[in-house]
Tab-separated table of C-alpha atoms in Angstrom:
chain	number	residue	atom	x	y	z
A	1	MET	CA	-6.440	-39.167	-34.855
A	2	THR	CA	-9.582	-37.163	-34.318
A	3	THR	CA	-9.207	-33.611	-32.943
A	4	GLN	CA	-12.848	-32.561	-31.297
A	5	GLN	CA	-14.173	-29.244	-31.608
A	6	PRO	CA	-14.705	-27.281	-28.809
A	7	THR	CA	-18.458	-27.184	-27.353
A	8	LYS	CA	-20.065	-23.965	-27.221
A	9	ARG	CA	-21.942	-23.752	-23.872
A	10	PRO	CA	-25.106	-22.461	-23.487
A	11	ILE	CA	-24.915	-18.829	-21.586
A	12	ARG	CA	-26.211	-20.136	-17.640
A	13	ARG	CA	-28.922	-18.159	-16.645
A	14	GLY	CA	-29.168	-17.506	-13.393
A	15	ARG	CA	-31.303	-19.483	-10.945
A	16	ILE	CA	-33.697	-17.207	-9.112
A	17	PHE	CA	-33.818	-15.015	-12.002
A	18	PRO	CA	-33.658	-16.714	-15.718
A	19	GLU	CA	-34.232	-13.706	-17.558
A	20	TYR	CA	-31.455	-11.605	-16.543
A	21	THR	CA	-28.039	-12.597	-16.969
A	22	ILE	CA	-25.318	-9.710	-17.061
A	23	PRO	CA	-23.586	-9.538	-20.188
A	24	PRO	CA	-20.123	-10.490	-20.531
A	25	GLU	CA	-18.925	-7.113	-21.386
A	26	GLU	CA	-20.256	-5.742	-18.732
A	27	LEU	CA	-18.542	-8.031	-16.105
A	28	ALA	CA	-15.937	-7.273	-18.188
A	29	ARG	CA	-15.706	-3.287	-17.708
A	30	SER	CA	-17.505	-3.696	-13.688
A	31	GLU	CA	-13.767	-5.418	-13.432
A	32	ALA	CA	-11.710	-3.159	-14.843
A	33	GLU	CA	-13.390	-0.269	-12.862
A	34	ARG	CA	-12.559	-2.197	-9.667
A	35	LYS	CA	-9.235	-2.802	-10.571
A	36	ALA	CA	-8.134	0.959	-11.162
A	37	ARG	CA	-9.840	2.345	-8.205
A	38	TYR	CA	-7.515	-0.541	-6.833
A	39	GLN	CA	-4.950	1.034	-8.479
A	40	ARG	CA	-5.565	4.255	-7.373
A	41	THR	CA	-5.530	3.533	-3.764
A	42	ARG	CA	-2.705	1.224	-3.176
A	43	PRO	CA	-0.439	4.241	-3.757
A	44	VAL	CA	-1.982	5.624	-0.827
A	45	PHE	CA	-2.125	2.865	1.637
A	46	GLU	CA	1.771	2.023	0.909
A	47	ARG	CA	2.428	6.292	1.253
A	48	TRP	CA	0.775	6.048	5.016
A	49	ARG	CA	0.901	2.070	5.673
A	50	ASP	CA	4.736	2.537	7.566
A	51	GLU	CA	3.215	4.979	10.188
A	52	LEU	CA	-0.109	3.919	10.961
A	53	ILE	CA	1.375	0.397	11.745
A	54	ALA	CA	2.686	0.868	14.660
A	55	ASP	CA	-0.112	2.523	16.384
A	56	HIS	CA	-2.802	1.454	14.263
A	57	TYR	CA	-1.936	-2.509	13.784
A	58	ASN	CA	-4.988	-4.594	12.042
A	59	TRP	CA	-7.551	-1.118	12.105
A	60	PHE	CA	-9.392	-0.731	8.929
A	61	MET	CA	-8.636	1.996	6.593
A	62	ILE	CA	-11.037	3.154	4.218
A	63	ILE	CA	-9.902	5.158	1.153
A	64	GLU	CA	-11.689	7.455	-1.405
A	65	PRO	CA	-10.075	6.799	-4.964
A	66	ASN	CA	-10.354	10.224	-6.322
A	67	SER	CA	-9.079	12.506	-3.475
A	68	GLY	CA	-7.016	9.924	-1.880
A	69	ASP	CA	-8.068	10.655	1.444
A	70	TYR	CA	-8.457	8.183	4.299
A	71	PHE	CA	-10.110	7.093	7.079
A	72	ILE	CA	-9.321	4.675	9.907
A	73	ASP	CA	-11.381	2.935	12.966
A	74	PRO	CA	-10.752	-0.402	14.309
A	75	ASP	CA	-14.394	-1.300	13.608
A	76	GLU	CA	-14.847	-1.121	10.155
A	77	ASN	CA	-18.554	-0.203	9.686
A	78	LEU	CA	-17.285	3.416	11.932
A	79	ALA	CA	-14.642	3.583	9.484
A	80	VAL	CA	-16.973	3.393	6.445
A	81	GLU	CA	-19.435	5.218	8.297
A	82	LYS	CA	-16.514	7.939	8.726
A	83	ALA	CA	-16.340	7.770	5.121
A	84	ARG	CA	-19.719	8.309	3.945
A	85	GLN	CA	-19.996	11.485	6.186
A	86	LYS	CA	-17.814	12.930	3.389
A	87	TYR	CA	-18.576	11.302	0.760
A	88	PRO	CA	-21.796	9.534	0.678
A	89	SER	CA	-22.354	8.475	-2.959
A	90	ASP	CA	-18.639	7.774	-4.048
A	91	TRP	CA	-17.143	4.207	-4.215
A	92	LEU	CA	-14.933	3.574	-1.436
A	93	VAL	CA	-11.722	0.733	-1.000
A	94	THR	CA	-11.131	-0.802	2.288
A	95	PHE	CA	-7.372	-2.105	3.365
A	96	ARG	CA	-6.615	-3.260	6.825
A	97	ILE	CA	-3.483	-1.661	8.041
A	98	ASN	CA	-1.130	-4.287	8.284
A	99	ASP	CA	1.866	-5.837	6.269
A	100	THR	CA	-0.284	-7.070	2.611
A	101	GLY	CA	-3.348	-4.488	3.626
A	102	ALA	CA	-5.525	-7.778	3.064
A	103	CYS	CA	-8.827	-7.803	5.076
A	104	GLY	CA	-10.089	-11.220	6.519
A	105	MET	CA	-8.947	-14.393	5.908
A	106	ILE	CA	-7.232	-15.802	2.613
């Protein structure tokens, strides 16, 4: 019985800009930051969802993770615009006011 050694794949380069690839460490850091933002905003969404769902079902809820401020509107672009007026350069997290908070189709 022979065992095969795992083959080492070459690093994939982008088709459009082959000289630039994002290092795995940077991808991992970015993913960790995204998950941390989500973990800070999910409790804000959960706190207000039941109160807002009756009158604002399927509206968009934009949450600023550091302050916990939120902005709602039936149009996602208008909700983002409201949030950008107060937080022009901060990261924002989008939820949909429904049972799951998911936006779009799954």
